[in-house]
């Protein structure tokens, strides 16, 4: 009996044993908030397979992170690359007198704009396009070019204040509000001339009001240098050409109470013209007529 069992055991050992079925399971996994059903896979995943899978996923994750950082960096660099500055779009009408309103050429309003110097375009969007500006008076010898990137402190050092005991140097609308990057100067009047300054001239300047734009640097604006003269009433203005009823002192290069002025004893120009006419006629007569011709 035992021999028969051994024989049967030996026969059965010669036949190959059936392979073991792997453990199979259906896996449900959450992916971006929604459940995703994975196909059945063998539970007998070797450690090498897991390592290989991690190695394949890691470069993809790294590449995605680099793309995000690059996009953020390009956006920041684009904002930092802007070269914002204020500009006057209208030139001043000259000459400028005390007590008279500042105007643009041809009586136009004086326009200002916030531009990106890199592109030359007006900045119409963003917080910077709706800022508040202060109008100031600058020394005429602030000769920095528009391309020069001067410092805020350097601009402040050229601001001119009124003389001691005098009225405010500039009065009127000393504040400008930008809308979509554009604005206009209001009524501005000089109350003192520029003869006492070191450059004998002024400039109008614009700067961002303190507290606006935070750390964003917006370069100030300035006009060309111009002298400011004392206002002359109509009775004392010099006109060219002068009228016959004007006084001699209203001619060019004749100062009031000067030598030429006193010599002519305030004669009206009509009498001066009469004298010149008489002299001219005498010269013409002597030139064209012979001495024997008494009719000349």
PDB file of C-alpha atoms in Angstrom:
ATOM      1  CA  UNK A   1       0.000   0.000   0.000  1.00  0.00           C
ATOM      2  CA  UNK A   2       2.757   2.350   0.879  1.00  0.00           C
ATOM      3  CA  UNK A   3       4.595   1.370  -2.285  1.00  0.00           C
ATOM      4  CA  UNK A   4       1.514   2.251  -4.363  1.00  0.00           C
ATOM      5  CA  UNK A   5       1.347   5.686  -2.717  1.00  0.00           C
ATOM      6  CA  UNK A   6       5.009   6.282  -3.452  1.00  0.00           C
ATOM      7  CA  UNK A   7       4.460   5.299  -7.083  1.00  0.00           C
ATOM      8  CA  UNK A   8       1.526   7.598  -7.425  1.00  0.00           C
ATOM      9  CA  UNK A   9       3.467  10.404  -5.781  1.00  0.00           C
ATOM     10  CA  UNK A  10       6.394   9.896  -8.110  1.00  0.00           C
ATOM     11  CA  UNK A  11       4.099   9.928 -11.184  1.00  0.00           C
ATOM     12  CA  UNK A  12       2.398  13.095 -10.074  1.00  0.00           C
ATOM     13  CA  UNK A  13       5.743  14.813  -9.411  1.00  0.00           C
ATOM     14  CA  UNK A  14       6.803  14.200 -13.004  1.00  0.00           C
ATOM     15  CA  UNK A  15       3.856  16.291 -14.302  1.00  0.00           C
ATOM     16  CA  UNK A  16       4.252  20.114 -14.214  1.00  0.00           C
ATOM     17  CA  UNK A  17       2.196  21.880 -11.569  1.00  0.00           C
ATOM     18  CA  UNK A  18      -0.309  24.509 -12.749  1.00  0.00           C
ATOM     19  CA  UNK A  19       0.871  28.126 -12.348  1.00  0.00           C
ATOM     20  CA  UNK A  20      -0.478  30.193  -9.529  1.00  0.00           C
ATOM     21  CA  UNK A  21      -3.006  32.825 -10.524  1.00  0.00           C
ATOM     22  CA  UNK A  22      -1.850  36.301  -9.604  1.00  0.00           C
ATOM     23  CA  UNK A  23      -3.880  38.413  -7.271  1.00  0.00           C
ATOM     24  CA  UNK A  24      -6.119  40.610  -9.412  1.00  0.00           C
ATOM     25  CA  UNK A  25      -8.069  43.569  -8.151  1.00  0.00           C
ATOM     26  CA  UNK A  26     -10.023  46.428  -9.584  1.00  0.00           C
ATOM     27  CA  UNK A  27      -8.641  49.757  -8.336  1.00  0.00           C
ATOM     28  CA  UNK A  28     -10.532  52.992  -8.127  1.00  0.00           C
ATOM     29  CA  UNK A  29      -8.386  56.109  -7.809  1.00  0.00           C
ATOM     30  CA  UNK A  30      -9.275  59.746  -7.477  1.00  0.00           C
ATOM     31  CA  UNK A  31      -7.817  61.944 -10.247  1.00  0.00           C
ATOM     32  CA  UNK A  32      -8.493  65.687 -10.144  1.00  0.00           C
ATOM     33  CA  UNK A  33     -11.584  65.228  -7.999  1.00  0.00           C
ATOM     34  CA  UNK A  34     -13.172  62.537 -10.181  1.00  0.00           C
ATOM     35  CA  UNK A  35     -12.888  58.789  -9.695  1.00  0.00           C
ATOM     36  CA  UNK A  36     -11.020  56.940 -12.330  1.00  0.00           C
ATOM     37  CA  UNK A  37     -11.390  53.176 -12.667  1.00  0.00           C
ATOM     38  CA  UNK A  38      -8.163  51.440 -13.510  1.00  0.00           C
ATOM     39  CA  UNK A  39      -7.943  48.240 -15.407  1.00  0.00           C
ATOM     40  CA  UNK A  40      -7.095  45.114 -13.344  1.00  0.00           C
ATOM     41  CA  UNK A  41      -3.415  44.739 -12.839  1.00  0.00           C
ATOM     42  CA  UNK A  42      -1.359  42.192 -11.130  1.00  0.00           C
ATOM     43  CA  UNK A  43      -0.699  42.817  -7.465  1.00  0.00           C
ATOM     44  CA  UNK A  44       2.648  41.211  -7.901  1.00  0.00           C
ATOM     45  CA  UNK A  45       4.432  44.368  -9.095  1.00  0.00           C
ATOM     46  CA  UNK A  46       8.094  44.116  -8.610  1.00  0.00           C
ATOM     47  CA  UNK A  47      10.073  46.844  -6.905  1.00  0.00           C
ATOM     48  CA  UNK A  48      11.996  47.485 -10.119  1.00  0.00           C
ATOM     49  CA  UNK A  49       8.767  48.285 -11.924  1.00  0.00           C
ATOM     50  CA  UNK A  50       7.824  50.821  -9.263  1.00  0.00           C
ATOM     51  CA  UNK A  51      11.213  52.498  -9.499  1.00  0.00           C
ATOM     52  CA  UNK A  52      10.969  52.662 -13.266  1.00  0.00           C
ATOM     53  CA  UNK A  53       7.533  54.254 -13.010  1.00  0.00           C
ATOM     54  CA  UNK A  54       8.805  56.910 -10.604  1.00  0.00           C
ATOM     55  CA  UNK A  55      11.705  57.688 -12.915  1.00  0.00           C
ATOM     56  CA  UNK A  56       9.293  58.248 -15.792  1.00  0.00           C
ATOM     57  CA  UNK A  57       6.960  60.522 -13.801  1.00  0.00           C
ATOM     58  CA  UNK A  58       9.632  62.654 -12.149  1.00  0.00           C
ATOM     59  CA  UNK A  59      10.866  64.418 -15.340  1.00  0.00           C
ATOM     60  CA  UNK A  60       7.280  65.255 -16.305  1.00  0.00           C
ATOM     61  CA  UNK A  61       6.614  66.865 -12.912  1.00  0.00           C
ATOM     62  CA  UNK A  62       9.888  68.755 -13.060  1.00  0.00           C
ATOM     63  CA  UNK A  63       9.175  70.000 -16.577  1.00  0.00           C
ATOM     64  CA  UNK A  64       5.724  71.235 -15.523  1.00  0.00           C
ATOM     65  CA  UNK A  65       7.165  73.135 -12.542  1.00  0.00           C
ATOM     66  CA  UNK A  66       9.803  74.741 -14.755  1.00  0.00           C
ATOM     67  CA  UNK A  67       7.112  75.881 -17.185  1.00  0.00           C
ATOM     68  CA  UNK A  68       5.163  77.538 -14.360  1.00  0.00           C
ATOM     69  CA  UNK A  69       8.256  79.292 -13.029  1.00  0.00           C
ATOM     70  CA  UNK A  70       9.203  80.450 -16.517  1.00  0.00           C
ATOM     71  CA  UNK A  71       5.732  81.880 -17.160  1.00  0.00           C
ATOM     72  CA  UNK A  72       5.752  83.751 -13.846  1.00  0.00           C
ATOM     73  CA  UNK A  73       9.258  85.015 -14.468  1.00  0.00           C
ATOM     74  CA  UNK A  74       8.391  86.286 -17.937  1.00  0.00           C
ATOM     75  CA  UNK A  75       5.342  88.117 -16.555  1.00  0.00           C
ATOM     76  CA  UNK A  76       7.394  89.764 -13.813  1.00  0.00           C
ATOM     77  CA  UNK A  77      10.163  90.665 -16.216  1.00  0.00           C
ATOM     78  CA  UNK A  78       7.630  92.229 -18.573  1.00  0.00           C
ATOM     79  CA  UNK A  79       6.324  94.482 -15.798  1.00  0.00           C
ATOM     80  CA  UNK A  80       9.820  95.389 -14.602  1.00  0.00           C
ATOM     81  CA  UNK A  81      10.997  96.141 -18.151  1.00  0.00           C
ATOM     82  CA  UNK A  82       8.591  99.062 -18.560  1.00  0.00           C
ATOM     83  CA  UNK A  83      10.254 102.471 -18.596  1.00  0.00           C
ATOM     84  CA  UNK A  84       7.469 104.786 -17.426  1.00  0.00           C
ATOM     85  CA  UNK A  85       7.828 108.534 -17.715  1.00  0.00           C
ATOM     86  CA  UNK A  86       5.674 111.654 -17.846  1.00  0.00           C
ATOM     87  CA  UNK A  87       5.799 113.844 -20.934  1.00  0.00           C
ATOM     88  CA  UNK A  88       4.470 117.236 -22.013  1.00  0.00           C
ATOM     89  CA  UNK A  89       2.616 116.845 -25.299  1.00  0.00           C
ATOM     90  CA  UNK A  90       2.248 120.614 -25.921  1.00  0.00           C
ATOM     91  CA  UNK A  91       4.928 123.318 -26.075  1.00  0.00           C
ATOM     92  CA  UNK A  92       4.417 126.544 -24.140  1.00  0.00           C
ATOM     93  CA  UNK A  93       3.454 129.752 -25.898  1.00  0.00           C
ATOM     94  CA  UNK A  94       6.207 132.383 -25.532  1.00  0.00           C
ATOM     95  CA  UNK A  95       6.927 134.958 -24.213  1.00  0.00           C
ATOM     96  CA  UNK A  96       5.642 134.357 -20.690  1.00  0.00           C
ATOM     97  CA  UNK A  97       4.699 137.312 -18.498  1.00  0.00           C
ATOM     98  CA  UNK A  98       3.805 137.536 -14.838  1.00  0.00           C
ATOM     99  CA  UNK A  99       0.079 137.710 -14.150  1.00  0.00           C
ATOM    100  CA  UNK A 100      -0.845 135.975 -17.413  1.00  0.00           C
ATOM    101  CA  UNK A 101      -2.164 132.451 -17.824  1.00  0.00           C
ATOM    102  CA  UNK A 102       0.201 129.871 -19.249  1.00  0.00           C
ATOM    103  CA  UNK A 103      -0.956 128.535 -22.607  1.00  0.00           C
ATOM    104  CA  UNK A 104       0.208 126.183 -25.290  1.00  0.00           C
ATOM    105  CA  UNK A 105       1.258 127.270 -28.763  1.00  0.00           C
ATOM    106  CA  UNK A 106      -1.695 128.874 -30.527  1.00  0.00           C
ATOM    107  CA  UNK A 107      -3.662 129.166 -27.280  1.00  0.00           C
ATOM    108  CA  UNK A 108      -4.043 125.390 -26.942  1.00  0.00           C
ATOM    109  CA  UNK A 109      -4.337 123.590 -23.619  1.00  0.00           C
ATOM    110  CA  UNK A 110      -1.123 122.090 -22.264  1.00  0.00           C
ATOM    111  CA  UNK A 111      -1.476 118.305 -22.464  1.00  0.00           C
ATOM    112  CA  UNK A 112       0.527 115.714 -20.535  1.00  0.00           C
ATOM    113  CA  UNK A 113       0.766 111.940 -20.863  1.00  0.00           C
ATOM    114  CA  UNK A 114       2.208 108.888 -19.149  1.00  0.00           C
ATOM    115  CA  UNK A 115       4.188 106.888 -21.715  1.00  0.00           C
ATOM    116  CA  UNK A 116       6.338 103.803 -21.841  1.00  0.00           C
ATOM    117  CA  UNK A 117       9.634 105.152 -23.139  1.00  0.00           C
ATOM    118  CA  UNK A 118      10.555 101.756 -24.594  1.00  0.00           C
ATOM    119  CA  UNK A 119       7.577 101.751 -26.952  1.00  0.00           C
ATOM    120  CA  UNK A 120       6.549 105.426 -27.023  1.00  0.00           C
ATOM    121  CA  UNK A 121       2.936 104.445 -26.367  1.00  0.00           C
ATOM    122  CA  UNK A 122       0.612 106.033 -23.814  1.00  0.00           C
ATOM    123  CA  UNK A 123      -0.062 103.823 -20.781  1.00  0.00           C
ATOM    124  CA  UNK A 124      -3.864 103.594 -20.711  1.00  0.00           C
ATOM    125  CA  UNK A 125      -4.306 100.646 -18.329  1.00  0.00           C
ATOM    126  CA  UNK A 126      -3.233  99.852 -14.786  1.00  0.00           C
ATOM    127  CA  UNK A 127      -3.022 101.856 -11.587  1.00  0.00           C
ATOM    128  CA  UNK A 128      -0.360 104.109 -13.077  1.00  0.00           C
ATOM    129  CA  UNK A 129      -2.761 105.440 -15.726  1.00  0.00           C
ATOM    130  CA  UNK A 130      -4.920 107.200 -13.096  1.00  0.00           C
ATOM    131  CA  UNK A 131      -2.381 108.834 -10.809  1.00  0.00           C
ATOM    132  CA  UNK A 132      -2.218 112.305  -9.267  1.00  0.00           C
ATOM    133  CA  UNK A 133       0.545 114.713 -10.322  1.00  0.00           C
ATOM    134  CA  UNK A 134       2.047 117.845  -8.742  1.00  0.00           C
ATOM    135  CA  UNK A 135       3.010 120.892 -10.836  1.00  0.00           C
ATOM    136  CA  UNK A 136       6.289 122.540  -9.771  1.00  0.00           C
ATOM    137  CA  UNK A 137       8.697 125.208 -11.017  1.00  0.00           C
ATOM    138  CA  UNK A 138      12.246 124.153 -11.923  1.00  0.00           C
ATOM    139  CA  UNK A 139      15.449 126.058 -12.515  1.00  0.00           C
ATOM    140  CA  UNK A 140      16.062 126.611 -16.200  1.00  0.00           C
ATOM    141  CA  UNK A 141      19.502 124.989 -16.001  1.00  0.00           C
ATOM    142  CA  UNK A 142      18.086 121.514 -15.313  1.00  0.00           C
ATOM    143  CA  UNK A 143      19.492 120.388 -18.637  1.00  0.00           C
ATOM    144  CA  UNK A 144      19.014 116.630 -18.414  1.00  0.00           C
ATOM    145  CA  UNK A 145      17.812 115.102 -21.673  1.00  0.00           C
ATOM    146  CA  UNK A 146      14.581 113.122 -21.787  1.00  0.00           C
ATOM    147  CA  UNK A 147      16.668 109.995 -22.425  1.00  0.00           C
ATOM    148  CA  UNK A 148      18.639 110.493 -19.207  1.00  0.00           C
ATOM    149  CA  UNK A 149      17.355 108.404 -16.331  1.00  0.00           C
ATOM    150  CA  UNK A 150      17.784 110.990 -13.578  1.00  0.00           C
ATOM    151  CA  UNK A 151      17.031 110.201  -9.945  1.00  0.00           C
ATOM    152  CA  UNK A 152      14.019 111.557  -8.079  1.00  0.00           C
ATOM    153  CA  UNK A 153      16.305 113.379  -5.631  1.00  0.00           C
ATOM    154  CA  UNK A 154      18.103 115.101  -8.506  1.00  0.00           C
ATOM    155  CA  UNK A 155      14.809 116.416  -9.841  1.00  0.00           C
ATOM    156  CA  UNK A 156      13.774 117.640  -6.383  1.00  0.00           C
ATOM    157  CA  UNK A 157      17.006 119.622  -6.017  1.00  0.00           C
ATOM    158  CA  UNK A 158      16.076 121.857  -8.980  1.00  0.00           C
ATOM    159  CA  UNK A 159      12.641 122.871  -7.670  1.00  0.00           C
ATOM    160  CA  UNK A 160      12.387 126.657  -7.165  1.00  0.00           C
ATOM    161  CA  UNK A 161      10.402 128.257  -4.355  1.00  0.00           C
ATOM    162  CA  UNK A 162       9.196 131.851  -4.041  1.00  0.00           C
ATOM    163  CA  UNK A 163      11.507 134.600  -2.829  1.00  0.00           C
ATOM    164  CA  UNK A 164      11.304 135.627   0.792  1.00  0.00           C
ATOM    165  CA  UNK A 165       8.607 138.229   1.277  1.00  0.00           C
ATOM    166  CA  UNK A 166       7.092 137.578  -2.158  1.00  0.00           C
ATOM    167  CA  UNK A 167       3.889 135.884  -3.210  1.00  0.00           C
ATOM    168  CA  UNK A 168       3.845 132.255  -4.259  1.00  0.00           C
ATOM    169  CA  UNK A 169       5.927 131.857  -7.386  1.00  0.00           C
ATOM    170  CA  UNK A 170       3.247 129.870  -9.239  1.00  0.00           C
ATOM    171  CA  UNK A 171      -0.469 129.890  -8.430  1.00  0.00           C
ATOM    172  CA  UNK A 172      -3.504 128.163  -9.903  1.00  0.00           C
ATOM    173  CA  UNK A 173      -4.282 124.503 -10.462  1.00  0.00           C
ATOM    174  CA  UNK A 174      -1.130 122.848  -9.132  1.00  0.00           C
ATOM    175  CA  UNK A 175      -2.585 119.325  -9.354  1.00  0.00           C
ATOM    176  CA  UNK A 176      -3.240 117.216 -12.460  1.00  0.00           C
ATOM    177  CA  UNK A 177      -5.244 113.972 -12.496  1.00  0.00           C
ATOM    178  CA  UNK A 178      -4.497 111.467 -15.229  1.00  0.00           C
ATOM    179  CA  UNK A 179      -7.297 109.491 -16.858  1.00  0.00           C
ATOM    180  CA  UNK A 180      -6.207 106.571 -19.023  1.00  0.00           C
ATOM    181  CA  UNK A 181      -2.723 108.051 -19.037  1.00  0.00           C
ATOM    182  CA  UNK A 182      -3.727 111.543 -20.265  1.00  0.00           C
ATOM    183  CA  UNK A 183      -4.307 114.899 -18.562  1.00  0.00           C
ATOM    184  CA  UNK A 184      -4.281 118.681 -19.022  1.00  0.00           C
ATOM    185  CA  UNK A 185      -2.800 121.534 -17.020  1.00  0.00           C
ATOM    186  CA  UNK A 186      -5.305 123.949 -15.542  1.00  0.00           C
ATOM    187  CA  UNK A 187      -4.882 127.690 -15.051  1.00  0.00           C
ATOM    188  CA  UNK A 188      -1.314 128.538 -14.007  1.00  0.00           C
ATOM    189  CA  UNK A 189       0.038 132.055 -13.384  1.00  0.00           C
ATOM    190  CA  UNK A 190       3.542 133.247 -12.486  1.00  0.00           C
ATOM    191  CA  UNK A 191       3.657 135.956  -9.840  1.00  0.00           C
ATOM    192  CA  UNK A 192       7.364 136.737 -10.133  1.00  0.00           C
ATOM    193  CA  UNK A 193       9.811 137.001 -12.993  1.00  0.00           C
ATOM    194  CA  UNK A 194      12.916 134.867 -13.481  1.00  0.00           C
ATOM    195  CA  UNK A 195      15.526 137.629 -13.441  1.00  0.00           C
ATOM    196  CA  UNK A 196      16.668 136.765  -9.894  1.00  0.00           C
ATOM    197  CA  UNK A 197      17.437 133.081 -10.552  1.00  0.00           C
ATOM    198  CA  UNK A 198      20.878 131.768 -11.461  1.00  0.00           C
ATOM    199  CA  UNK A 199      19.768 130.721 -14.944  1.00  0.00           C
ATOM    200  CA  UNK A 200      17.408 133.680 -15.518  1.00  0.00           C
ATOM    201  CA  UNK A 201      14.800 131.185 -16.654  1.00  0.00           C
ATOM    202  CA  UNK A 202      12.292 128.608 -15.427  1.00  0.00           C
ATOM    203  CA  UNK A 203      10.855 125.256 -16.446  1.00  0.00           C
ATOM    204  CA  UNK A 204       7.496 123.719 -15.574  1.00  0.00           C
ATOM    205  CA  UNK A 205       7.880 120.264 -14.020  1.00  0.00           C
ATOM    206  CA  UNK A 206       5.525 117.383 -13.228  1.00  0.00           C
ATOM    207  CA  UNK A 207       6.053 114.712 -10.588  1.00  0.00           C
ATOM    208  CA  UNK A 208       3.950 111.941  -9.059  1.00  0.00           C
ATOM    209  CA  UNK A 209       2.206 112.975  -5.849  1.00  0.00           C
ATOM    210  CA  UNK A 210       3.643 111.344  -2.745  1.00  0.00           C
ATOM    211  CA  UNK A 211       1.819 108.127  -1.875  1.00  0.00           C
ATOM    212  CA  UNK A 212       0.891 107.109  -5.418  1.00  0.00           C
ATOM    213  CA  UNK A 213       2.285 104.065  -7.275  1.00  0.00           C
ATOM    214  CA  UNK A 214       4.188 102.679  -4.296  1.00  0.00           C
ATOM    215  CA  UNK A 215       7.663 101.575  -5.385  1.00  0.00           C
ATOM    216  CA  UNK A 216       6.983 101.980  -9.107  1.00  0.00           C
ATOM    217  CA  UNK A 217       9.408 104.528 -10.549  1.00  0.00           C
ATOM    218  CA  UNK A 218       7.803 107.055 -12.898  1.00  0.00           C
ATOM    219  CA  UNK A 219      10.229 109.607 -14.260  1.00  0.00           C
ATOM    220  CA  UNK A 220       9.219 113.264 -13.992  1.00  0.00           C
ATOM    221  CA  UNK A 221       8.450 115.617 -16.908  1.00  0.00           C
ATOM    222  CA  UNK A 222       9.829 119.067 -17.689  1.00  0.00           C
ATOM    223  CA  UNK A 223       9.306 121.725 -20.329  1.00  0.00           C
ATOM    224  CA  UNK A 224      11.958 123.619 -22.243  1.00  0.00           C
ATOM    225  CA  UNK A 225      13.553 126.518 -20.359  1.00  0.00           C
ATOM    226  CA  UNK A 226      11.892 129.923 -20.765  1.00  0.00           C
ATOM    227  CA  UNK A 227      12.288 133.382 -19.194  1.00  0.00           C
ATOM    228  CA  UNK A 228       9.409 134.972 -17.308  1.00  0.00           C
ATOM    229  CA  UNK A 229       9.175 138.731 -17.769  1.00  0.00           C
ATOM    230  CA  UNK A 230       7.347 141.353 -15.751  1.00  0.00           C
ATOM    231  CA  UNK A 231       3.910 142.086 -17.115  1.00  0.00           C
ATOM    232  CA  UNK A 232       3.675 145.215 -19.266  1.00  0.00           C
ATOM    233  CA  UNK A 233       0.366 146.948 -19.518  1.00  0.00           C
ATOM    234  CA  UNK A 234      -0.916 147.756 -22.980  1.00  0.00           C
ATOM    235  CA  UNK A 235       0.181 151.384 -22.662  1.00  0.00           C
ATOM    236  CA  UNK A 236       3.794 150.287 -22.170  1.00  0.00           C
ATOM    237  CA  UNK A 237       4.053 147.399 -24.622  1.00  0.00           C
ATOM    238  CA  UNK A 238       6.376 147.683 -27.597  1.00  0.00           C
ATOM    239  CA  UNK A 239       4.685 147.041 -30.918  1.00  0.00           C
ATOM    240  CA  UNK A 240       6.201 146.355 -34.284  1.00  0.00           C
ATOM    241  CA  UNK A 241       5.741 148.158 -36.485  1.00  0.00           C
ATOM    242  CA  UNK A 242       4.968 151.159 -34.231  1.00  0.00           C
ATOM    243  CA  UNK A 243       2.009 153.421 -34.902  1.00  0.00           C
ATOM    244  CA  UNK A 244       2.425 157.136 -35.640  1.00  0.00           C
ATOM    245  CA  UNK A 245       0.777 158.157 -32.368  1.00  0.00           C
ATOM    246  CA  UNK A 246       3.141 156.055 -30.205  1.00  0.00           C
ATOM    247  CA  UNK A 247       5.769 157.687 -28.060  1.00  0.00           C
ATOM    248  CA  UNK A 248       9.430 157.436 -28.974  1.00  0.00           C
ATOM    249  CA  UNK A 249      10.122 155.298 -25.916  1.00  0.00           C
ATOM    250  CA  UNK A 250       8.061 152.521 -27.465  1.00  0.00           C
ATOM    251  CA  UNK A 251      10.575 152.047 -30.260  1.00  0.00           C
ATOM    252  CA  UNK A 252      12.950 149.104 -30.095  1.00  0.00           C
ATOM    253  CA  UNK A 253      16.214 149.659 -28.170  1.00  0.00           C
ATOM    254  CA  UNK A 254      15.070 152.959 -26.656  1.00  0.00           C
ATOM    255  CA  UNK A 255      14.818 152.690 -22.890  1.00  0.00           C
ATOM    256  CA  UNK A 256      12.385 154.695 -20.876  1.00  0.00           C
ATOM    257  CA  UNK A 257      14.088 157.847 -19.488  1.00  0.00           C
ATOM    258  CA  UNK A 258      17.230 156.889 -21.382  1.00  0.00           C
ATOM    259  CA  UNK A 259      19.463 159.264 -23.392  1.00  0.00           C
ATOM    260  CA  UNK A 260      17.579 158.851 -26.671  1.00  0.00           C
ATOM    261  CA  UNK A 261      14.301 159.129 -24.846  1.00  0.00           C
ATOM    262  CA  UNK A 262      15.230 162.406 -23.139  1.00  0.00           C
ATOM    263  CA  UNK A 263      16.768 163.830 -26.310  1.00  0.00           C
ATOM    264  CA  UNK A 264      13.484 163.547 -28.155  1.00  0.00           C
ATOM    265  CA  UNK A 265      11.566 165.037 -25.215  1.00  0.00           C
ATOM    266  CA  UNK A 266       8.728 162.526 -25.478  1.00  0.00           C
ATOM    267  CA  UNK A 267       7.724 163.772 -28.941  1.00  0.00           C
ATOM    268  CA  UNK A 268       5.051 161.607 -30.544  1.00  0.00           C
ATOM    269  CA  UNK A 269       6.229 159.549 -33.461  1.00  0.00           C
ATOM    270  CA  UNK A 270       4.062 161.565 -35.828  1.00  0.00           C
ATOM    271  CA  UNK A 271       6.286 164.624 -35.287  1.00  0.00           C
ATOM    272  CA  UNK A 272       9.394 162.464 -35.641  1.00  0.00           C
ATOM    273  CA  UNK A 273       8.015 161.143 -38.915  1.00  0.00           C
ATOM    274  CA  UNK A 274       7.287 164.703 -40.056  1.00  0.00           C
ATOM    275  CA  UNK A 275      10.902 165.677 -39.371  1.00  0.00           C
ATOM    276  CA  UNK A 276      12.154 162.606 -41.195  1.00  0.00           C
ATOM    277  CA  UNK A 277       9.849 163.334 -44.097  1.00  0.00           C
ATOM    278  CA  UNK A 278      11.137 166.910 -44.372  1.00  0.00           C
ATOM    279  CA  UNK A 279      14.737 165.768 -44.315  1.00  0.00           C
ATOM    280  CA  UNK A 280      14.020 163.090 -46.881  1.00  0.00           C
ATOM    281  CA  UNK A 281      12.302 165.525 -49.213  1.00  0.00           C
ATOM    282  CA  UNK A 282      15.227 167.907 -48.951  1.00  0.00           C
ATOM    283  CA  UNK A 283      17.688 165.142 -49.780  1.00  0.00           C
ATOM    284  CA  UNK A 284      15.599 163.991 -52.719  1.00  0.00           C
ATOM    285  CA  UNK A 285      15.332 167.555 -54.013  1.00  0.00           C
ATOM    286  CA  UNK A 286      19.068 168.093 -53.860  1.00  0.00           C
ATOM    287  CA  UNK A 287      19.657 164.785 -55.608  1.00  0.00           C
ATOM    288  CA  UNK A 288      17.229 165.093 -58.515  1.00  0.00           C
ATOM    289  CA  UNK A 289      17.097 168.871 -59.132  1.00  0.00           C
ATOM    290  CA  UNK A 290      19.923 171.062 -60.398  1.00  0.00           C
ATOM    291  CA  UNK A 291      20.835 174.128 -58.243  1.00  0.00           C
ATOM    292  CA  UNK A 292      19.762 176.575 -61.018  1.00  0.00           C
ATOM    293  CA  UNK A 293      16.277 175.155 -61.252  1.00  0.00           C
ATOM    294  CA  UNK A 294      14.402 177.269 -58.748  1.00  0.00           C
ATOM    295  CA  UNK A 295      11.162 175.424 -59.359  1.00  0.00           C
ATOM    296  CA  UNK A 296      12.508 172.344 -57.595  1.00  0.00           C
TER     297      UNK A 296
END
